[in-house]
mmCIF file of C-alpha atoms in Angstrom:
data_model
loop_
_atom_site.group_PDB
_atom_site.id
_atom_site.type_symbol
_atom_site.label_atom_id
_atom_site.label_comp_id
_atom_site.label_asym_id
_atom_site.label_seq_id
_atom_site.Cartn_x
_atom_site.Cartn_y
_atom_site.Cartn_z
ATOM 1 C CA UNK H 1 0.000 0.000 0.000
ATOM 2 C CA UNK H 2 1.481 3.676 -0.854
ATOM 3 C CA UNK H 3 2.619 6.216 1.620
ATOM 4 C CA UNK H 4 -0.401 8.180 0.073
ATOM 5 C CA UNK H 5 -3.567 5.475 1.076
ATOM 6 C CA UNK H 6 -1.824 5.043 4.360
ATOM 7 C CA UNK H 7 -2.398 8.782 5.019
ATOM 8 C CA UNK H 8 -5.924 8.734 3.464
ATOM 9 C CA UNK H 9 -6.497 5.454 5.960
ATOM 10 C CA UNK H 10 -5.022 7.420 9.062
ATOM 11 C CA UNK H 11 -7.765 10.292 7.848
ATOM 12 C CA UNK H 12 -10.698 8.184 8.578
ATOM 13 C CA UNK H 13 -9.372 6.568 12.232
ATOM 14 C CA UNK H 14 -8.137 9.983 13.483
ATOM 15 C CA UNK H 15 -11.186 11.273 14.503
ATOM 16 C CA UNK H 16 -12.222 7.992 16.003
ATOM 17 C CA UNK H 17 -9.326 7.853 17.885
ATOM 18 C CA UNK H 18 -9.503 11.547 19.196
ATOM 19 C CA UNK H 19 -12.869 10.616 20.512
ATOM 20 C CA UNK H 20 -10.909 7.491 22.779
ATOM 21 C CA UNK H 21 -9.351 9.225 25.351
ATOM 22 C CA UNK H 22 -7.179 6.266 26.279
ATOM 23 C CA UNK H 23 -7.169 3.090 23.660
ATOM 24 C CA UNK H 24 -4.960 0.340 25.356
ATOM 25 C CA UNK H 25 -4.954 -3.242 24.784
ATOM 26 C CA UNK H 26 -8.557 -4.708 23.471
ATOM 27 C CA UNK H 27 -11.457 -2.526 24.561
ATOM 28 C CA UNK H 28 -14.595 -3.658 26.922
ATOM 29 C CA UNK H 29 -16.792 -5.455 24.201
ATOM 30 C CA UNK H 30 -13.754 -7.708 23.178
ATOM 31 C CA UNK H 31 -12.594 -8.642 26.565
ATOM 32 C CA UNK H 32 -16.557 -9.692 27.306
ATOM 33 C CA UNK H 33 -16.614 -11.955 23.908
ATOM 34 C CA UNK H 34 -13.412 -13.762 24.381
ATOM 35 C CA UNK H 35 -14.339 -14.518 28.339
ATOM 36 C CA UNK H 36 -17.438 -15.427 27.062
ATOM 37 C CA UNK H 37 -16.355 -18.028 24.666
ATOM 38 C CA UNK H 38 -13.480 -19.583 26.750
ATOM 39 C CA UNK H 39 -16.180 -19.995 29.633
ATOM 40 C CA UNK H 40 -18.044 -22.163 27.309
ATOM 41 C CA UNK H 41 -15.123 -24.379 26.059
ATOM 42 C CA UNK H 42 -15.231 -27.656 27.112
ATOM 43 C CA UNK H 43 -11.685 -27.939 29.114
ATOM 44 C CA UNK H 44 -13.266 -24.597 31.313
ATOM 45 C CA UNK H 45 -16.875 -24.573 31.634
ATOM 46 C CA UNK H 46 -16.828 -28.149 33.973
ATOM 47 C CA UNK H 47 -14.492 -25.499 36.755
ATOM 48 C CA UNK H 48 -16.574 -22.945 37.297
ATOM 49 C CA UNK H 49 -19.547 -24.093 39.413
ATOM 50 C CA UNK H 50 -20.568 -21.717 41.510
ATOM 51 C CA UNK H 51 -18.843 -18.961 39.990
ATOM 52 C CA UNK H 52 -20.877 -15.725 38.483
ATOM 53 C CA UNK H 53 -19.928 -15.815 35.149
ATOM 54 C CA UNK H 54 -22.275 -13.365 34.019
ATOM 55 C CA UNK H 55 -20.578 -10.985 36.352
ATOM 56 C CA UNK H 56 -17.246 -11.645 34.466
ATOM 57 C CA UNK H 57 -18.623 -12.085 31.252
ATOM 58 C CA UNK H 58 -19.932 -8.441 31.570
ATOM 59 C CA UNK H 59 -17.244 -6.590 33.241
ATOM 60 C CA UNK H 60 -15.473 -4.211 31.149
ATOM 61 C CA UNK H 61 -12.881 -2.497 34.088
ATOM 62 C CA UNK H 62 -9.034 -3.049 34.180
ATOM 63 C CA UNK H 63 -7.013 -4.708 36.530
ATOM 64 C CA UNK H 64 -4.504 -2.672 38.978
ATOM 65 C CA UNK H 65 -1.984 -1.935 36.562
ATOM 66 C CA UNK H 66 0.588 -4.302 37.859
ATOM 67 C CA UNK H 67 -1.326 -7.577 37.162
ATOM 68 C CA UNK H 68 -1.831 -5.727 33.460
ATOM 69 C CA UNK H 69 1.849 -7.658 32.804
ATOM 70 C CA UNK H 70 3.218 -10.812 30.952
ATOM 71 C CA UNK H 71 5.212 -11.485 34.102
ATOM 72 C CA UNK H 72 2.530 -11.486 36.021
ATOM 73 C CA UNK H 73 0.660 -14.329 34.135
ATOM 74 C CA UNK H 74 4.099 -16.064 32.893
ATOM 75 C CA UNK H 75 5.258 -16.442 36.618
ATOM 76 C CA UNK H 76 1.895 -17.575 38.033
ATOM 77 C CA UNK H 77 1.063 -14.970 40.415
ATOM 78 C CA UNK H 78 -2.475 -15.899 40.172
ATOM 79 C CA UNK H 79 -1.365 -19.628 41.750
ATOM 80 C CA UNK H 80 -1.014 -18.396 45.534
ATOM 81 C CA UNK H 81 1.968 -21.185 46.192
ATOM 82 C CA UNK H 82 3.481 -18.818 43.334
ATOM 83 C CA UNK H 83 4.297 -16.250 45.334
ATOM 84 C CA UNK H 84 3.608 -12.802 46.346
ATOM 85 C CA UNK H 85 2.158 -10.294 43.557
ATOM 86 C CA UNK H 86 5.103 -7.597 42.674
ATOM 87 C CA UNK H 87 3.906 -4.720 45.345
ATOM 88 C CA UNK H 88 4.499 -6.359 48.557
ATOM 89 C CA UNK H 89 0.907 -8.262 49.035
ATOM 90 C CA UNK H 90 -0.618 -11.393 48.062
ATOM 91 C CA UNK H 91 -3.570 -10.148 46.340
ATOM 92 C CA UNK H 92 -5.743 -13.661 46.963
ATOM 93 C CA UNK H 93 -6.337 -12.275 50.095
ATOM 94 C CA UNK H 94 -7.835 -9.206 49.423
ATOM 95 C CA UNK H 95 -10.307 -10.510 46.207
ATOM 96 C CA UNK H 96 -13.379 -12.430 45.997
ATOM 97 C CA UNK H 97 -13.244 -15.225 43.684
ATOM 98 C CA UNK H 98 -14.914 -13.474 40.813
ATOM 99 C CA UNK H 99 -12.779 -10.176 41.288
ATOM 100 C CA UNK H 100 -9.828 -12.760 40.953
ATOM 101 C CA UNK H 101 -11.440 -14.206 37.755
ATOM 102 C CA UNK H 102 -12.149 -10.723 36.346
ATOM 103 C CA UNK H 103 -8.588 -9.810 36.468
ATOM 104 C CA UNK H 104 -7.063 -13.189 35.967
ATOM 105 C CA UNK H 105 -9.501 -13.378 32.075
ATOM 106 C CA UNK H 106 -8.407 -9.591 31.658
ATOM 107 C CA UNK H 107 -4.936 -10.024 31.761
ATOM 108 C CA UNK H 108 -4.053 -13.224 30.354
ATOM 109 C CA UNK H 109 -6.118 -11.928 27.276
ATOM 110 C CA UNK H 110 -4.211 -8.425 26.946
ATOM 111 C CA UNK H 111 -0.929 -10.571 26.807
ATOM 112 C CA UNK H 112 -2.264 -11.201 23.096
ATOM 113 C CA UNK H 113 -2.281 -7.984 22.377
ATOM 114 C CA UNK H 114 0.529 -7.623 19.141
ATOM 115 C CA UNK H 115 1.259 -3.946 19.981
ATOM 116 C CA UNK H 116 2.170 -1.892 22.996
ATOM 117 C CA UNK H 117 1.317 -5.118 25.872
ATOM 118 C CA UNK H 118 3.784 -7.228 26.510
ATOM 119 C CA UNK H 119 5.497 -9.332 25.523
ATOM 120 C CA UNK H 120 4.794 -7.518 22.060
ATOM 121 C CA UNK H 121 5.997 -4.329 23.066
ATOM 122 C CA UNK H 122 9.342 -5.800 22.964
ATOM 123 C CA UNK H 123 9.250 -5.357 19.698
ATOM 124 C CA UNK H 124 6.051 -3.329 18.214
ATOM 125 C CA UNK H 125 5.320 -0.328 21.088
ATOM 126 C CA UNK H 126 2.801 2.327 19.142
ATOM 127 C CA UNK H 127 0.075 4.148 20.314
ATOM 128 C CA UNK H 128 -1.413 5.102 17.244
ATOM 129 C CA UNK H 129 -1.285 1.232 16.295
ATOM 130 C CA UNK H 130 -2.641 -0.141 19.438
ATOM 131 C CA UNK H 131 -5.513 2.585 19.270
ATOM 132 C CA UNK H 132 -6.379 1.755 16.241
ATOM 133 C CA UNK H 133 -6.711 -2.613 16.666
ATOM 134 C CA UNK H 134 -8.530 -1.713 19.647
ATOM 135 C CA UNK H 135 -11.347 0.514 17.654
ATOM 136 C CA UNK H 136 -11.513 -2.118 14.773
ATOM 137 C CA UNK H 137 -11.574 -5.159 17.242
ATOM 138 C CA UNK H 138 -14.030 -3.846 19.681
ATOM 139 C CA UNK H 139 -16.363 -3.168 16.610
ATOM 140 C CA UNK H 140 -16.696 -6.774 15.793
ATOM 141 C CA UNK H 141 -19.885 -8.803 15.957
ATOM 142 C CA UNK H 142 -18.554 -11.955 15.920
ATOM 143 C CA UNK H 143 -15.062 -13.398 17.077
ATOM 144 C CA UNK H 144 -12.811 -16.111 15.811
ATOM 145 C CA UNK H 145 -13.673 -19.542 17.638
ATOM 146 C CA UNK H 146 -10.884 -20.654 20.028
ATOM 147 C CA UNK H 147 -9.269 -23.600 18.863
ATOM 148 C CA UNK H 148 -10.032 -27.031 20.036
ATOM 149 C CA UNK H 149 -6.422 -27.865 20.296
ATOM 150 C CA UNK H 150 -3.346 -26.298 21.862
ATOM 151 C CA UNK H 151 -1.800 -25.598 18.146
ATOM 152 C CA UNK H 152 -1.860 -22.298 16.244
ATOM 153 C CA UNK H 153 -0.164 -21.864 13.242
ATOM 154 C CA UNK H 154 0.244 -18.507 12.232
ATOM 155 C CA UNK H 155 -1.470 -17.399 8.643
ATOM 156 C CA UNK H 156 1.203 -14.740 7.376
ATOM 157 C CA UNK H 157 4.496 -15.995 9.336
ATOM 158 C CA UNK H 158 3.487 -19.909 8.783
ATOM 159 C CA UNK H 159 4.880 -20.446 12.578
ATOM 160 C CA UNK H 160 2.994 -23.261 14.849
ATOM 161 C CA UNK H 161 2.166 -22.143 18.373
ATOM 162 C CA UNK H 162 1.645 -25.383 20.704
ATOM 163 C CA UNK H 163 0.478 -24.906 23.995
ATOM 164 C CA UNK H 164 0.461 -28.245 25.651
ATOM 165 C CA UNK H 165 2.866 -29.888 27.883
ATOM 166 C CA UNK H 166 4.659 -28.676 30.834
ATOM 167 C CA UNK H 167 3.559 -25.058 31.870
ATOM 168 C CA UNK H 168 7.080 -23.579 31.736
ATOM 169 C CA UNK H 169 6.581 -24.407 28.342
ATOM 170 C CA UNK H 170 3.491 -23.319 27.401
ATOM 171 C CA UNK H 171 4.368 -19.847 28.438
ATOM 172 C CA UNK H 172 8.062 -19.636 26.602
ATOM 173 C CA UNK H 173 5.886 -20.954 23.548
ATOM 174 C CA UNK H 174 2.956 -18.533 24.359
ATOM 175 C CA UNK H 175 5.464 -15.491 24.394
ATOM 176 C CA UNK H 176 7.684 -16.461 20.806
ATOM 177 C CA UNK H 177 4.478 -16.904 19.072
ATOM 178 C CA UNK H 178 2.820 -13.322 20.528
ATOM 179 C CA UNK H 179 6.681 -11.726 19.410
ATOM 180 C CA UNK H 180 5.904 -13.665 15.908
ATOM 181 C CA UNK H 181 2.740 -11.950 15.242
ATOM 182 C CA UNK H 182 4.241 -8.303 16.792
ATOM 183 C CA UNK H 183 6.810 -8.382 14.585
ATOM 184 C CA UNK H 184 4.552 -9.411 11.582
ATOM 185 C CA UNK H 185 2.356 -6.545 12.367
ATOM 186 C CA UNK H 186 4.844 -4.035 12.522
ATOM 187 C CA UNK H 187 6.115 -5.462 9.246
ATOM 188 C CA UNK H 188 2.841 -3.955 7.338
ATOM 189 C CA UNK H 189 2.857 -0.617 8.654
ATOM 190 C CA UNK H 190 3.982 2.538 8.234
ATOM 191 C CA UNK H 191 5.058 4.862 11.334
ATOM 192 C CA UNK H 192 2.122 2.829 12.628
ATOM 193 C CA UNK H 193 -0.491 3.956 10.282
ATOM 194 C CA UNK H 194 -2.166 0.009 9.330
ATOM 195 C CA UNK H 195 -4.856 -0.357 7.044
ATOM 196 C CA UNK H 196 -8.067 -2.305 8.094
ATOM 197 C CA UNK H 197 -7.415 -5.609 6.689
ATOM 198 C CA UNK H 198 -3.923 -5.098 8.156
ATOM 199 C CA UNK H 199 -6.082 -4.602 11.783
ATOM 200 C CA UNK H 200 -8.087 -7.595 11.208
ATOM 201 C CA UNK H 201 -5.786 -9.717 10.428
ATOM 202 C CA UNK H 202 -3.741 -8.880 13.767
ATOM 203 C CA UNK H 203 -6.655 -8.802 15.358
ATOM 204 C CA UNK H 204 -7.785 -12.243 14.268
ATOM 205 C CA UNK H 205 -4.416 -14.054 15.368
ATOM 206 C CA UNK H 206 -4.108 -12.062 18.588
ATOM 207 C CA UNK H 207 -7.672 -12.884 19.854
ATOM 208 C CA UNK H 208 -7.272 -16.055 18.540
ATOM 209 C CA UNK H 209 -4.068 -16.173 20.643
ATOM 210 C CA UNK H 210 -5.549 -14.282 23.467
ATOM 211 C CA UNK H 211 -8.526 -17.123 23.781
ATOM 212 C CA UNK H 212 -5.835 -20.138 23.789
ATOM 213 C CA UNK H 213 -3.505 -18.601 26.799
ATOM 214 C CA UNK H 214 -7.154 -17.247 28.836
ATOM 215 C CA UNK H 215 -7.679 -21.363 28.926
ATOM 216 C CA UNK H 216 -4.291 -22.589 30.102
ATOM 217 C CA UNK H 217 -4.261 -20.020 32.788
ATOM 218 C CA UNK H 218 -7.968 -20.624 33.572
ATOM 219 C CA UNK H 219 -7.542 -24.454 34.109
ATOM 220 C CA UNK H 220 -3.954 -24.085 35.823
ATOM 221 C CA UNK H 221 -5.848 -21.999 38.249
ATOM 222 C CA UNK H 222 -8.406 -24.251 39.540
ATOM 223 C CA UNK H 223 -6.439 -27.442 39.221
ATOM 224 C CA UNK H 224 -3.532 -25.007 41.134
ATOM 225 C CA UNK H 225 -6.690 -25.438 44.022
ATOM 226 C CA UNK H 226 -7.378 -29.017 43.912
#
């Protein structure tokens, strides 16, 4: 795409984007969808008796901005024998169970994000970029379907994701494959002006991502209990 329809396609988000104050990560209606669906898979939905998934389902809030981290979901802070969350408290014992689950869903799916989360922002950090996938993505009606296995291969960069085995692993795996797609996406733009099939594409693969990791953490949490 020229320099030229990059500028026209920046013309039609601007104002969009002006009118979001702060566009971070995926917005409110795409955290609800993906919670939604990875509640009803079948390696998920058998844990949470009892739990008010309509109260999670709905909530469109953030997490305190330290559990908004890859560390914090690659090191397991949400498993208490983990250790302490990074602030000095353990933050089980402060939460219900469903204002652990909100932020627990909310934060394993912004690690999915391809730009300005991390781990992506290790290598794709724009604002303008990130606002812009999180307009598109919010606007969707309907959402990829989260994959009934622990593979993903990548459309554009052809690389398999597999999330199965030890949980060490998962996450390492998890983390190169969310770096993949970052660095693909930064690939297509341009000072990080994307075009919208550029945005849904990323946004396909990272929710699609976002879905698989929001499972392993889900059921590593309530086994983590048994």
């Amino acid at each position: 795409m020229s320099a030229k329809q990059r500028i026209r396609t920046l013309g039609v988000l601007f104002p969009a984007l002006l009118l979001s104050v702060q566009a971070f990560g995926w917005g409110g209606s795409t955290h609800s969808a993906l919670t939604t669906r990875v509640f009803d898979d079948s390696a998920v939905a058998p844990l949470l008796g009892g739990i008010n998934q309509g109260a999670i389902e709905n909530w469109t809030g953030e997490p305190p901005s330290a559990l908004s981290q890859w560390a914090s979901i690659r090191d397991r802070y949400y498993v208490e024998s983990a250790g302490d969350e990074p602030g000095g408290y353990d933050w089980w014992d402060d939460w219900d169970e469903t204002t652990r689950l909100k932020y627990l869903t909310h934060s394993a799916a912004d690690c999915a994000v391809p730009v300005g989360h991390s781990p992506a922002n290790s290598v794709y950090d724009n604002q303008l970029a990130e606002g812009s996938l999180e307009l598109l993505v919010n606007g969707w009606s309907s959402y990829p379907d989260i994959t009934d296995s622990g593979w993903f291969k990548h459309p554009k960069t052809k690389r398999w994701m597999k999330l199965d085995g030890k949980i060490s692993h998962v996450m390492d795996e998890f983390e190169d494959g969310v770096i993949d797609n970052a660095a693909w996406f930064k690939s297509t733009g341009w000072y990080g002006i994307h075009t919208p099939s550029e945005l849904e594409d990323a946004g396909s693969y990272g929710t699609s991502m976002a879905m698989m990791i929001m499972r392993v953490v889900l059921v590593d949490y309530f086994l983590s209990k048994e």
